[in-house]
Amino acid sequence: MNNKFYSYGKQTIEQDDIDAVVEVLKSDWLTQGPKVLEFENALSEKFKTKYVSAVANGTAGLHLIGLALGWQKNDIIITSPITFLASTNCILYNNAIPDFVDIDKDYYTIDVNKLEEKIKSYLGQGKNIKAVVAVDYAGQPCDWKSLRTLADKYEFQLVNDNCHALGATYNNDFGYAVKFADAANLSFHPVKHITTGEGGAVLTNNEELDKKIKMLRTHGVTKDEKLMEKNEGPWYYEMIEIGFNYRITDMQSALGINQLKKLDSFIKKRREIAKHYDNVFSNEEKFIIPEVNDNVEHAYHLYPLQIKFEELEINRKEYFEKLKEKNILLQVHYIPVHLQPFYRKHFRFKEGDFPVAEKFYQREVSIPIYPLLEDKDLEHIAENLKKFAK
Ligand SMILES: Cc1ncc(COP(=O)(O)O)c(C=O)c1O
């Protein structure tokens, strides 16, 4: 057996990435220097968005989006239960009320029909929702056209948590993320498509929103004369909001610039791996491969394979242990957020609230997908996944 370890995701760092970071280390600016703007400009061009704010991580990006959109106490904000905690926690950072809408059983993104039902039920109680944070889970874009139609009809804000879907297309459009949503956020964590270690970015076409985000990511401070009460000289600045230090560094930005150049080839490799897995598992009774909507190209941050554990002799825990013995470290994405103790306790969610998500959680296994995997790795992984599914 080979002695490599296979986790569900992993970065690809090459010599030119290392050189780019070292160059910054030898320069005058480790942070707040020219590389940050250069990274933002490169992202703006790649994702066809007018404004970009690079930030410390994807979670910080979501926090800033909520602040800039003016989320407040008692605002109702909806997301999907099959997501990373950050998509929901950003609602709590702003003291708003989180709620969920179940996922679509085929595509695992928010079910737009159930969303409209939920909005109508809130309207029946005399309430409207403030925003929806829709997650392009695993790398598959949501039904953005329908989401935009609902947002216009019921007047709510639309956020794209795009952390899984860098490089996906929707109706052949690479820049779909901010075409439909008011703002989108990206993450450059090492398991994602491109990495800066920790890092993220907020994309928007709304100038006012962008200005707020840029101010809030650096302590709520401005040097803009139009916003200041007075100007006492070149040193002078004013703090006009309560902000944070959510900045990214120049070393990270240099890495990001270099990684972004490779995004297309990374995505190509991820799609090839997904195709390989599709071929291996599509005819296997015990497995359900992820379905891809006709009008999208999936970015495969994850390959969420469903395994019908309920039909197997081995249970999920034993299966994970068996695969670990073969150096294959599986993961589950995600434990439905509404079932986390904090959300149960503070918001009274319970088992059975979102049955499609809960059933998906029982079966979902994220299997290794990242550009460094070679054919022989894929064979080792697929062979063992099949072997133990008895
Ligand atoms: C859907 C989603 N949203 C937000 C985040 C937060 O990103 P970060 O880890 O960069 O804070 C993640 C990270 O895994 C994520 O998967």
mmCIF file of C-alpha atoms and ligand atoms in Angstrom:
data_model
loop_
_atom_site.group_PDB
_atom_site.id
_atom_site.type_symbol
_atom_site.label_atom_id
_atom_site.label_comp_id
_atom_site.label_asym_id
_atom_site.label_seq_id
_atom_site.Cartn_x
_atom_site.Cartn_y
_atom_site.Cartn_z
ATOM 1 C CA MET A 1 0.000 0.000 0.000
ATOM 2 C CA ASN A 2 1.273 3.479 -0.688
ATOM 3 C CA ASN A 3 1.794 5.609 2.415
ATOM 4 C CA LYS A 4 0.150 8.847 1.257
ATOM 5 C CA PHE A 5 -2.713 10.289 3.304
ATOM 6 C CA TYR A 6 -5.839 11.421 1.520
ATOM 7 C CA SER A 7 -8.017 14.037 3.148
ATOM 8 C CA TYR A 8 -11.101 15.469 1.469
ATOM 9 C CA GLY A 9 -9.274 18.612 0.356
ATOM 10 C CA LYS A 10 -5.738 19.950 0.155
ATOM 11 C CA GLN A 11 -3.855 22.936 -1.262
ATOM 12 C CA THR A 12 -1.497 22.877 -4.249
ATOM 13 C CA ILE A 13 1.575 25.002 -3.523
ATOM 14 C CA GLU A 14 4.364 25.143 -6.103
ATOM 15 C CA GLN A 15 7.749 26.869 -6.247
ATOM 16 C CA ASP A 16 6.368 29.960 -8.011
ATOM 17 C CA ASP A 17 3.854 30.407 -5.149
ATOM 18 C CA ILE A 18 6.691 30.266 -2.636
ATOM 19 C CA ASP A 19 8.768 32.731 -4.694
ATOM 20 C CA ALA A 20 5.856 35.190 -4.823
ATOM 21 C CA VAL A 21 5.553 35.196 -1.014
ATOM 22 C CA VAL A 22 9.313 35.455 -0.453
ATOM 23 C CA GLU A 23 9.460 38.465 -2.760
ATOM 24 C CA VAL A 24 6.960 40.289 -0.538
ATOM 25 C CA LEU A 25 8.876 39.288 2.601
ATOM 26 C CA LYS A 26 11.902 41.077 1.171
ATOM 27 C CA SER A 27 9.880 44.185 0.274
ATOM 28 C CA ASP A 28 8.825 47.226 2.322
ATOM 29 C CA TRP A 29 5.187 46.187 2.745
ATOM 30 C CA LEU A 30 4.078 43.107 4.641
ATOM 31 C CA THR A 31 0.559 44.447 5.044
ATOM 32 C CA GLN A 32 -1.495 47.417 3.770
ATOM 33 C CA GLY A 33 0.781 47.540 0.729
ATOM 34 C CA PRO A 34 0.347 47.297 -3.055
ATOM 35 C CA LYS A 35 -0.216 43.528 -3.278
ATOM 36 C CA VAL A 36 -3.625 43.772 -1.610
ATOM 37 C CA LEU A 37 -4.954 46.119 -4.290
ATOM 38 C CA GLU A 38 -3.304 44.045 -7.008
ATOM 39 C CA PHE A 39 -5.064 40.934 -5.657
ATOM 40 C CA GLU A 40 -8.387 42.781 -5.484
ATOM 41 C CA ASN A 41 -8.013 43.964 -9.080
ATOM 42 C CA ALA A 42 -7.205 40.445 -10.260
ATOM 43 C CA LEU A 43 -10.266 39.051 -8.446
ATOM 44 C CA SER A 44 -12.428 41.811 -9.872
ATOM 45 C CA GLU A 45 -11.377 40.965 -13.404
ATOM 46 C CA LYS A 46 -11.708 37.205 -12.935
ATOM 47 C CA PHE A 47 -15.175 37.290 -11.344
ATOM 48 C CA LYS A 48 -16.530 40.225 -13.386
ATOM 49 C CA THR A 49 -17.374 42.301 -10.350
ATOM 50 C CA LYS A 50 -16.989 46.060 -9.961
ATOM 51 C CA TYR A 51 -15.735 46.036 -6.365
ATOM 52 C CA VAL A 52 -13.688 43.628 -4.287
ATOM 53 C CA SER A 53 -12.512 43.813 -0.666
ATOM 54 C CA ALA A 54 -9.943 41.198 0.273
ATOM 55 C CA VAL A 55 -10.349 40.259 3.941
ATOM 56 C CA ALA A 56 -8.865 38.071 6.689
ATOM 57 C CA ASN A 57 -11.102 35.052 5.975
ATOM 58 C CA GLY A 58 -14.487 34.085 4.560
ATOM 59 C CA THR A 59 -16.181 34.346 7.947
ATOM 60 C CA ALA A 60 -15.010 37.957 8.319
ATOM 61 C CA GLY A 61 -16.385 38.615 4.836
ATOM 62 C CA LEU A 62 -19.832 37.365 5.841
ATOM 63 C CA HIS A 63 -19.744 39.409 9.050
ATOM 64 C CA LEU A 64 -18.901 42.550 7.082
ATOM 65 C CA ILE A 65 -21.617 41.897 4.491
ATOM 66 C CA GLY A 66 -24.234 41.644 7.253
ATOM 67 C CA LEU A 67 -22.996 44.833 8.901
ATOM 68 C CA ALA A 68 -22.873 46.743 5.633
ATOM 69 C CA LEU A 69 -26.377 45.555 4.695
ATOM 70 C CA GLY A 70 -27.594 46.919 8.018
ATOM 71 C CA TRP A 71 -28.784 43.674 9.638
ATOM 72 C CA GLN A 72 -30.200 44.375 13.049
ATOM 73 C CA LYS A 73 -31.833 42.844 16.075
ATOM 74 C CA ASN A 74 -35.007 40.916 15.181
ATOM 75 C CA ASP A 75 -34.314 40.891 11.435
ATOM 76 C CA ILE A 76 -35.129 37.436 10.080
ATOM 77 C CA ILE A 77 -32.400 35.995 7.885
ATOM 78 C CA ILE A 78 -32.630 32.664 6.141
ATOM 79 C CA THR A 79 -30.015 30.183 5.015
ATOM 80 C CA SER A 80 -29.711 26.473 4.328
ATOM 81 C CA PRO A 81 -28.988 23.950 7.100
ATOM 82 C CA ILE A 82 -26.409 22.159 4.931
ATOM 83 C CA THR A 83 -23.588 24.650 5.195
ATOM 84 C CA PHE A 84 -20.611 25.596 7.283
ATOM 85 C CA LEU A 85 -21.423 27.318 10.575
ATOM 86 C CA ALA A 86 -20.134 30.664 9.307
ATOM 87 C CA SER A 87 -23.097 31.119 6.923
ATOM 88 C CA THR A 88 -25.401 31.140 9.945
ATOM 89 C CA ASN A 89 -23.121 32.579 12.618
ATOM 90 C CA CYS A 90 -22.811 35.822 10.618
ATOM 91 C CA ILE A 91 -26.530 36.297 11.246
ATOM 92 C CA LEU A 92 -25.940 36.019 14.991
ATOM 93 C CA TYR A 93 -22.945 38.417 14.914
ATOM 94 C CA ASN A 94 -25.460 41.033 13.815
ATOM 95 C CA ASN A 95 -27.998 40.031 16.496
ATOM 96 C CA ALA A 96 -30.476 39.028 13.830
ATOM 97 C CA ILE A 97 -32.663 35.898 13.945
ATOM 98 C CA PRO A 98 -31.538 32.876 11.913
ATOM 99 C CA ASP A 99 -33.986 30.581 10.202
ATOM 100 C CA PHE A 100 -33.553 27.809 7.658
ATOM 101 C CA VAL A 101 -35.171 26.438 4.538
ATOM 102 C CA ASP A 102 -34.576 22.808 3.584
ATOM 103 C CA ILE A 103 -32.346 21.788 0.683
ATOM 104 C CA ASP A 104 -33.392 20.521 -2.709
ATOM 105 C CA LYS A 105 -33.069 16.723 -2.652
ATOM 106 C CA ASP A 106 -31.230 16.517 -5.986
ATOM 107 C CA TYR A 107 -28.903 19.521 -5.922
ATOM 108 C CA TYR A 108 -28.443 20.040 -2.150
ATOM 109 C CA THR A 109 -28.850 23.839 -2.406
ATOM 110 C CA ILE A 110 -31.678 25.867 -0.878
ATOM 111 C CA ASP A 111 -35.118 24.748 -2.125
ATOM 112 C CA VAL A 112 -36.639 27.876 -3.681
ATOM 113 C CA ASN A 113 -40.209 26.575 -3.550
ATOM 114 C CA LYS A 114 -39.918 25.955 0.188
ATOM 115 C CA LEU A 115 -38.306 29.371 0.546
ATOM 116 C CA GLU A 116 -41.348 31.046 -0.964
ATOM 117 C CA GLU A 117 -43.638 28.996 1.311
ATOM 118 C CA LYS A 118 -41.630 30.153 4.319
ATOM 119 C CA ILE A 119 -41.758 33.791 3.244
ATOM 120 C CA LYS A 120 -45.524 33.542 2.834
ATOM 121 C CA SER A 121 -45.887 31.995 6.251
ATOM 122 C CA TYR A 122 -43.897 34.883 7.779
ATOM 123 C CA LEU A 123 -46.050 37.377 5.852
ATOM 124 C CA GLY A 124 -49.083 35.651 7.365
ATOM 125 C CA GLN A 125 -47.683 36.645 10.779
ATOM 126 C CA GLY A 126 -47.123 40.219 9.583
ATOM 127 C CA LYS A 127 -43.351 39.766 9.170
ATOM 128 C CA ASN A 128 -41.047 39.953 6.175
ATOM 129 C CA ILE A 129 -37.602 38.468 5.948
ATOM 130 C CA LYS A 130 -34.602 40.785 5.712
ATOM 131 C CA ALA A 131 -32.174 38.615 3.757
ATOM 132 C CA VAL A 132 -31.290 35.203 2.381
ATOM 133 C CA VAL A 133 -27.754 33.805 2.539
ATOM 134 C CA ALA A 134 -27.782 31.223 -0.260
ATOM 135 C CA VAL A 135 -24.891 28.767 -0.344
ATOM 136 C CA ASP A 136 -23.516 27.286 -3.556
ATOM 137 C CA TYR A 137 -22.971 24.037 -1.689
ATOM 138 C CA ALA A 138 -20.060 21.828 -2.785
ATOM 139 C CA GLY A 139 -19.520 24.065 -5.835
ATOM 140 C CA GLN A 140 -22.964 23.873 -7.443
ATOM 141 C CA PRO A 141 -24.655 27.266 -7.982
ATOM 142 C CA CYS A 142 -28.126 27.670 -6.476
ATOM 143 C CA ASP A 143 -31.167 28.465 -8.616
ATOM 144 C CA TRP A 144 -30.084 32.107 -8.733
ATOM 145 C CA LYS A 145 -32.640 33.283 -11.268
ATOM 146 C CA SER A 146 -35.511 32.152 -9.053
ATOM 147 C CA LEU A 147 -33.800 33.555 -5.958
ATOM 148 C CA ARG A 148 -33.486 36.974 -7.635
ATOM 149 C CA THR A 149 -37.145 36.851 -8.687
ATOM 150 C CA LEU A 150 -38.173 36.113 -5.078
ATOM 151 C CA ALA A 151 -35.843 38.821 -3.731
ATOM 152 C CA ASP A 152 -37.457 41.405 -6.016
ATOM 153 C CA LYS A 153 -40.982 40.168 -5.316
ATOM 154 C CA TYR A 154 -40.636 40.107 -1.510
ATOM 155 C CA GLU A 155 -37.960 42.798 -1.194
ATOM 156 C CA PHE A 156 -35.224 41.029 0.691
ATOM 157 C CA GLN A 157 -31.445 41.216 0.393
ATOM 158 C CA LEU A 158 -29.613 38.395 -1.324
ATOM 159 C CA VAL A 159 -26.150 37.190 -0.298
ATOM 160 C CA ASN A 160 -24.182 34.538 -2.149
ATOM 161 C CA ASP A 161 -22.020 32.475 0.168
ATOM 162 C CA ASN A 162 -19.831 31.504 -2.754
ATOM 163 C CA CYS A 163 -17.020 29.908 -0.706
ATOM 164 C CA HIS A 164 -17.489 26.499 -2.370
ATOM 165 C CA ALA A 165 -18.002 27.660 -5.904
ATOM 166 C CA LEU A 166 -15.031 29.681 -7.164
ATOM 167 C CA GLY A 167 -14.791 28.812 -10.832
ATOM 168 C CA ALA A 168 -18.352 27.512 -11.234
ATOM 169 C CA THR A 169 -20.536 28.905 -14.000
ATOM 170 C CA TYR A 170 -24.274 29.565 -14.113
ATOM 171 C CA ASN A 171 -25.833 29.862 -17.587
ATOM 172 C CA ASN A 172 -22.247 29.925 -18.903
ATOM 173 C CA ASP A 173 -21.461 32.965 -16.781
ATOM 174 C CA PHE A 174 -18.301 32.878 -14.662
ATOM 175 C CA GLY A 175 -19.353 36.144 -13.015
ATOM 176 C CA TYR A 176 -22.779 34.962 -11.850
ATOM 177 C CA ALA A 177 -22.025 35.426 -8.135
ATOM 178 C CA VAL A 178 -22.706 39.163 -8.001
ATOM 179 C CA LYS A 179 -24.963 39.271 -11.019
ATOM 180 C CA PHE A 180 -27.861 37.995 -8.903
ATOM 181 C CA ALA A 181 -26.792 38.680 -5.306
ATOM 182 C CA ASP A 182 -26.180 42.034 -3.588
ATOM 183 C CA ALA A 183 -22.845 40.701 -2.367
ATOM 184 C CA ALA A 184 -20.875 37.465 -2.473
ATOM 185 C CA ASN A 185 -18.092 36.162 -0.286
ATOM 186 C CA LEU A 186 -15.165 33.889 -1.054
ATOM 187 C CA SER A 187 -12.819 31.892 1.156
ATOM 188 C CA PHE A 188 -9.196 31.048 0.450
ATOM 189 C CA HIS A 189 -8.781 28.444 3.190
ATOM 190 C CA PRO A 190 -6.351 25.671 2.080
ATOM 191 C CA VAL A 191 -9.136 23.183 1.313
ATOM 192 C CA LYS A 192 -10.711 25.657 -1.110
ATOM 193 C CA HIS A 193 -9.973 26.059 -4.845
ATOM 194 C CA ILE A 194 -7.210 28.604 -4.338
ATOM 195 C CA THR A 195 -5.530 29.486 -1.077
ATOM 196 C CA THR A 196 -3.901 32.329 0.828
ATOM 197 C CA GLY A 197 -3.629 30.291 4.064
ATOM 198 C CA GLU A 198 -6.463 32.128 5.727
ATOM 199 C CA GLY A 199 -8.199 34.706 3.571
ATOM 200 C CA GLY A 200 -11.374 35.773 1.872
ATOM 201 C CA ALA A 201 -12.973 38.433 -0.298
ATOM 202 C CA VAL A 202 -16.263 40.268 -0.595
ATOM 203 C CA LEU A 203 -17.521 40.939 -4.115
ATOM 204 C CA THR A 204 -20.234 43.443 -4.986
ATOM 205 C CA ASN A 205 -21.401 45.723 -7.766
ATOM 206 C CA ASN A 206 -22.818 48.180 -5.238
ATOM 207 C CA GLU A 207 -20.446 51.093 -4.636
ATOM 208 C CA GLU A 208 -22.012 52.191 -1.372
ATOM 209 C CA LEU A 209 -21.846 48.675 0.062
ATOM 210 C CA ASP A 210 -18.222 48.344 -0.996
ATOM 211 C CA LYS A 211 -17.262 51.607 0.714
ATOM 212 C CA LYS A 212 -18.866 50.468 3.964
ATOM 213 C CA ILE A 213 -17.124 47.101 3.830
ATOM 214 C CA LYS A 214 -13.728 48.714 3.222
ATOM 215 C CA MET A 215 -14.250 51.054 6.146
ATOM 216 C CA LEU A 216 -15.506 48.335 8.495
ATOM 217 C CA ARG A 217 -12.646 45.947 7.704
ATOM 218 C CA THR A 218 -10.272 48.528 9.130
ATOM 219 C CA HIS A 219 -11.740 49.777 12.423
ATOM 220 C CA GLY A 220 -14.559 51.875 10.924
ATOM 221 C CA VAL A 221 -12.013 54.550 10.093
ATOM 222 C CA THR A 222 -12.200 56.957 7.160
ATOM 223 C CA LYS A 223 -10.006 59.599 5.561
ATOM 224 C CA ASP A 224 -12.741 60.545 3.103
ATOM 225 C CA GLU A 225 -13.383 64.297 3.491
ATOM 226 C CA LYS A 226 -17.001 63.882 2.468
ATOM 227 C CA LEU A 227 -17.569 61.606 5.468
ATOM 228 C CA MET A 228 -15.446 63.423 8.073
ATOM 229 C CA GLU A 229 -16.611 66.210 10.398
ATOM 230 C CA LYS A 230 -13.391 68.121 9.783
ATOM 231 C CA ASN A 231 -9.843 67.641 8.504
ATOM 232 C CA GLU A 232 -6.990 68.775 10.728
ATOM 233 C CA GLY A 233 -4.158 67.721 8.394
ATOM 234 C CA PRO A 234 -2.459 64.878 6.529
ATOM 235 C CA TRP A 235 -2.307 62.676 9.657
ATOM 236 C CA TYR A 236 -5.992 63.080 10.372
ATOM 237 C CA TYR A 237 -8.656 60.333 10.242
ATOM 238 C CA GLU A 238 -12.007 59.788 11.879
ATOM 239 C CA MET A 239 -13.684 56.690 13.235
ATOM 240 C CA ILE A 240 -17.317 56.888 12.246
ATOM 241 C CA GLU A 241 -18.493 53.293 12.772
ATOM 242 C CA ILE A 242 -17.417 50.458 15.048
ATOM 243 C CA GLY A 243 -15.256 48.317 12.799
ATOM 244 C CA PHE A 244 -12.687 45.529 13.029
ATOM 245 C CA ASN A 245 -9.224 44.559 11.890
ATOM 246 C CA TYR A 246 -10.268 42.101 9.181
ATOM 247 C CA ARG A 247 -7.413 42.918 6.796
ATOM 248 C CA ILE A 248 -5.476 40.445 4.672
ATOM 249 C CA THR A 249 -1.662 40.760 4.405
ATOM 250 C CA ASP A 250 0.526 41.422 1.370
ATOM 251 C CA MET A 251 2.171 38.004 1.717
ATOM 252 C CA GLN A 252 -1.252 36.359 1.493
ATOM 253 C CA SER A 253 -2.290 38.612 -1.382
ATOM 254 C CA ALA A 254 0.859 37.727 -3.355
ATOM 255 C CA LEU A 255 0.063 34.055 -2.882
ATOM 256 C CA GLY A 256 -3.541 34.734 -3.908
ATOM 257 C CA ILE A 257 -2.496 36.524 -7.116
ATOM 258 C CA ASN A 258 -0.356 33.565 -8.121
ATOM 259 C CA GLN A 259 -2.972 30.983 -7.159
ATOM 260 C CA LEU A 260 -5.691 32.821 -9.071
ATOM 261 C CA LYS A 261 -3.697 32.384 -12.296
ATOM 262 C CA LYS A 262 -4.010 28.629 -11.768
ATOM 263 C CA LEU A 263 -7.723 28.565 -10.884
ATOM 264 C CA ASP A 264 -8.817 27.395 -14.350
ATOM 265 C CA SER A 265 -6.379 24.478 -14.340
ATOM 266 C CA PHE A 266 -7.314 23.560 -10.740
ATOM 267 C CA ILE A 267 -10.996 23.511 -11.665
ATOM 268 C CA LYS A 268 -10.297 21.437 -14.762
ATOM 269 C CA LYS A 269 -8.518 18.845 -12.629
ATOM 270 C CA ARG A 270 -11.327 18.823 -10.033
ATOM 271 C CA ARG A 271 -13.854 18.200 -12.810
ATOM 272 C CA GLU A 272 -11.772 15.343 -14.203
ATOM 273 C CA ILE A 273 -11.624 13.729 -10.768
ATOM 274 C CA ALA A 274 -15.387 14.167 -10.350
ATOM 275 C CA LYS A 275 -15.958 12.540 -13.724
ATOM 276 C CA HIS A 276 -13.788 9.628 -12.679
ATOM 277 C CA TYR A 277 -15.809 9.165 -9.477
ATOM 278 C CA ASP A 278 -19.088 9.583 -11.413
ATOM 279 C CA ASN A 279 -18.057 6.722 -13.679
ATOM 280 C CA VAL A 280 -16.998 4.502 -10.789
ATOM 281 C CA PHE A 281 -20.024 5.039 -8.551
ATOM 282 C CA SER A 282 -22.942 5.729 -10.889
ATOM 283 C CA ASN A 283 -23.701 2.048 -11.461
ATOM 284 C CA GLU A 284 -23.247 1.021 -7.855
ATOM 285 C CA GLU A 285 -26.523 0.385 -6.064
ATOM 286 C CA LYS A 286 -25.220 1.539 -2.637
ATOM 287 C CA PHE A 287 -23.999 4.957 -3.795
ATOM 288 C CA ILE A 288 -25.661 8.130 -5.056
ATOM 289 C CA ILE A 289 -23.431 10.470 -7.040
ATOM 290 C CA PRO A 290 -23.986 14.253 -6.896
ATOM 291 C CA GLU A 291 -26.344 15.395 -9.638
ATOM 292 C CA VAL A 292 -25.396 18.485 -11.613
ATOM 293 C CA ASN A 293 -28.019 20.924 -12.867
ATOM 294 C CA ASP A 294 -28.094 21.386 -16.667
ATOM 295 C CA ASN A 295 -27.415 25.115 -16.603
ATOM 296 C CA VAL A 296 -24.329 25.026 -14.367
ATOM 297 C CA GLU A 297 -20.722 23.893 -14.419
ATOM 298 C CA HIS A 298 -19.879 22.532 -10.983
ATOM 299 C CA ALA A 299 -16.683 23.721 -9.251
ATOM 300 C CA TYR A 300 -16.358 20.620 -7.015
ATOM 301 C CA HIS A 301 -14.977 22.093 -3.829
ATOM 302 C CA LEU A 302 -16.451 18.853 -2.466
ATOM 303 C CA TYR A 303 -17.484 15.576 -4.002
ATOM 304 C CA PRO A 304 -20.481 14.724 -1.805
ATOM 305 C CA LEU A 305 -21.076 11.025 -2.313
ATOM 306 C CA GLN A 306 -24.167 9.599 -0.636
ATOM 307 C CA ILE A 307 -23.813 6.096 0.750
ATOM 308 C CA LYS A 308 -26.948 4.168 1.711
ATOM 309 C CA PHE A 309 -25.621 3.136 5.129
ATOM 310 C CA GLU A 310 -29.115 2.082 6.117
ATOM 311 C CA GLU A 311 -28.756 -0.817 3.638
ATOM 312 C CA LEU A 312 -25.226 -1.832 4.716
ATOM 313 C CA GLU A 313 -24.056 -4.126 7.482
ATOM 314 C CA ILE A 314 -21.267 -1.722 8.360
ATOM 315 C CA ASN A 315 -22.277 1.529 10.071
ATOM 316 C CA ARG A 316 -20.915 4.957 9.172
ATOM 317 C CA LYS A 317 -18.477 5.119 12.072
ATOM 318 C CA GLU A 318 -16.990 1.704 11.286
ATOM 319 C CA TYR A 319 -16.808 2.637 7.617
ATOM 320 C CA PHE A 320 -14.831 5.796 8.442
ATOM 321 C CA GLU A 321 -12.463 3.737 10.611
ATOM 322 C CA LYS A 322 -11.907 1.117 7.899
ATOM 323 C CA LEU A 323 -11.131 3.809 5.349
ATOM 324 C CA LYS A 324 -8.806 5.549 7.788
ATOM 325 C CA GLU A 325 -6.795 2.326 8.038
ATOM 326 C CA LYS A 326 -6.257 2.749 4.288
ATOM 327 C CA ASN A 327 -5.117 6.362 4.832
ATOM 328 C CA ILE A 328 -8.366 7.745 3.410
ATOM 329 C CA LEU A 329 -9.656 10.440 5.759
ATOM 330 C CA LEU A 330 -13.300 11.007 4.954
ATOM 331 C CA GLN A 331 -15.400 13.926 6.199
ATOM 332 C CA VAL A 332 -19.074 14.822 6.390
ATOM 333 C CA HIS A 333 -20.371 18.140 5.064
ATOM 334 C CA TYR A 334 -22.355 19.020 7.054
ATOM 335 C CA ILE A 335 -23.988 18.272 10.370
ATOM 336 C CA PRO A 336 -27.188 20.297 9.759
ATOM 337 C CA VAL A 337 -26.632 23.628 11.480
ATOM 338 C CA HIS A 338 -30.076 23.679 13.130
ATOM 339 C CA LEU A 339 -29.108 20.520 15.057
ATOM 340 C CA GLN A 340 -26.037 22.086 16.663
ATOM 341 C CA PRO A 341 -26.573 22.396 20.444
ATOM 342 C CA PHE A 342 -26.279 26.188 20.330
ATOM 343 C CA TYR A 343 -28.968 26.554 17.685
ATOM 344 C CA ARG A 344 -31.275 24.036 19.374
ATOM 345 C CA LYS A 345 -30.888 25.750 22.709
ATOM 346 C CA HIS A 346 -31.235 29.363 21.640
ATOM 347 C CA PHE A 347 -33.641 29.022 18.718
ATOM 348 C CA ARG A 348 -35.557 25.849 19.573
ATOM 349 C CA PHE A 349 -34.751 23.974 16.391
ATOM 350 C CA LYS A 350 -35.205 20.226 16.628
ATOM 351 C CA GLU A 351 -34.794 16.986 14.763
ATOM 352 C CA GLY A 352 -37.343 16.651 11.974
ATOM 353 C CA ASP A 353 -37.454 20.392 11.193
ATOM 354 C CA PHE A 354 -35.619 19.990 7.875
ATOM 355 C CA PRO A 355 -36.002 16.335 6.848
ATOM 356 C CA VAL A 356 -34.255 16.444 3.461
ATOM 357 C CA ALA A 357 -31.141 17.970 5.026
ATOM 358 C CA GLU A 358 -31.248 15.494 7.910
ATOM 359 C CA LYS A 359 -31.509 12.497 5.598
ATOM 360 C CA PHE A 360 -28.702 13.892 3.454
ATOM 361 C CA TYR A 361 -26.536 14.189 6.570
ATOM 362 C CA GLN A 362 -27.088 10.484 7.328
ATOM 363 C CA ARG A 363 -25.683 9.502 3.952
ATOM 364 C CA GLU A 364 -23.224 12.190 2.889
ATOM 365 C CA VAL A 365 -19.507 11.433 2.733
ATOM 366 C CA SER A 366 -17.001 13.905 1.265
ATOM 367 C CA ILE A 367 -14.377 11.903 -0.553
ATOM 368 C CA PRO A 368 -10.926 13.253 -1.539
ATOM 369 C CA ILE A 369 -10.947 15.783 -4.369
ATOM 370 C CA TYR A 370 -8.011 18.103 -5.035
ATOM 371 C CA PRO A 371 -5.696 18.740 -7.987
ATOM 372 C CA LEU A 372 -2.722 16.766 -6.665
ATOM 373 C CA LEU A 373 -4.576 13.444 -6.835
ATOM 374 C CA GLU A 374 -3.277 11.141 -9.558
ATOM 375 C CA ASP A 375 -5.003 8.246 -11.288
ATOM 376 C CA LYS A 376 -3.434 5.658 -9.003
ATOM 377 C CA ASP A 377 -4.627 7.636 -5.958
ATOM 378 C CA LEU A 378 -8.162 7.723 -7.331
ATOM 379 C CA GLU A 379 -8.073 4.000 -7.964
ATOM 380 C CA HIS A 380 -6.898 3.331 -4.391
ATOM 381 C CA ILE A 381 -9.644 5.583 -2.994
ATOM 382 C CA ALA A 382 -12.483 4.236 -5.163
ATOM 383 C CA GLU A 383 -11.480 0.603 -4.690
ATOM 384 C CA ASN A 384 -11.551 0.915 -0.898
ATOM 385 C CA LEU A 385 -14.749 2.945 -0.797
ATOM 386 C CA LYS A 386 -16.461 0.167 -2.721
ATOM 387 C CA LYS A 387 -14.774 -2.688 -0.841
ATOM 388 C CA PHE A 388 -16.057 -1.655 2.596
ATOM 389 C CA ALA A 389 -19.571 -0.649 1.517
ATOM 390 C CA LYS A 390 -20.972 -4.067 2.391
HETATM 391 C C1 LIG B 1 -19.924 27.766 2.955
HETATM 392 C C2 LIG B 1 -18.835 28.436 3.741
HETATM 393 N N1 LIG B 1 -19.028 29.687 4.177
HETATM 394 C C3 LIG B 1 -18.094 30.345 4.875
HETATM 395 C C4 LIG B 1 -16.892 29.741 5.204
HETATM 396 C C5 LIG B 1 -15.903 30.480 6.046
HETATM 397 O O1 LIG B 1 -14.683 30.665 5.408
HETATM 398 P P1 LIG B 1 -13.332 30.819 6.260
HETATM 399 O O2 LIG B 1 -12.925 29.456 6.719
HETATM 400 O O3 LIG B 1 -12.368 31.400 5.264
HETATM 401 O O4 LIG B 1 -13.609 31.739 7.377
HETATM 402 C C6 LIG B 1 -16.643 28.440 4.781
HETATM 403 C C7 LIG B 1 -15.384 27.778 5.122
HETATM 404 O O5 LIG B 1 -15.250 26.591 5.153
HETATM 405 C C8 LIG B 1 -17.644 27.765 4.047
HETATM 406 O O6 LIG B 1 -17.455 26.501 3.623
#
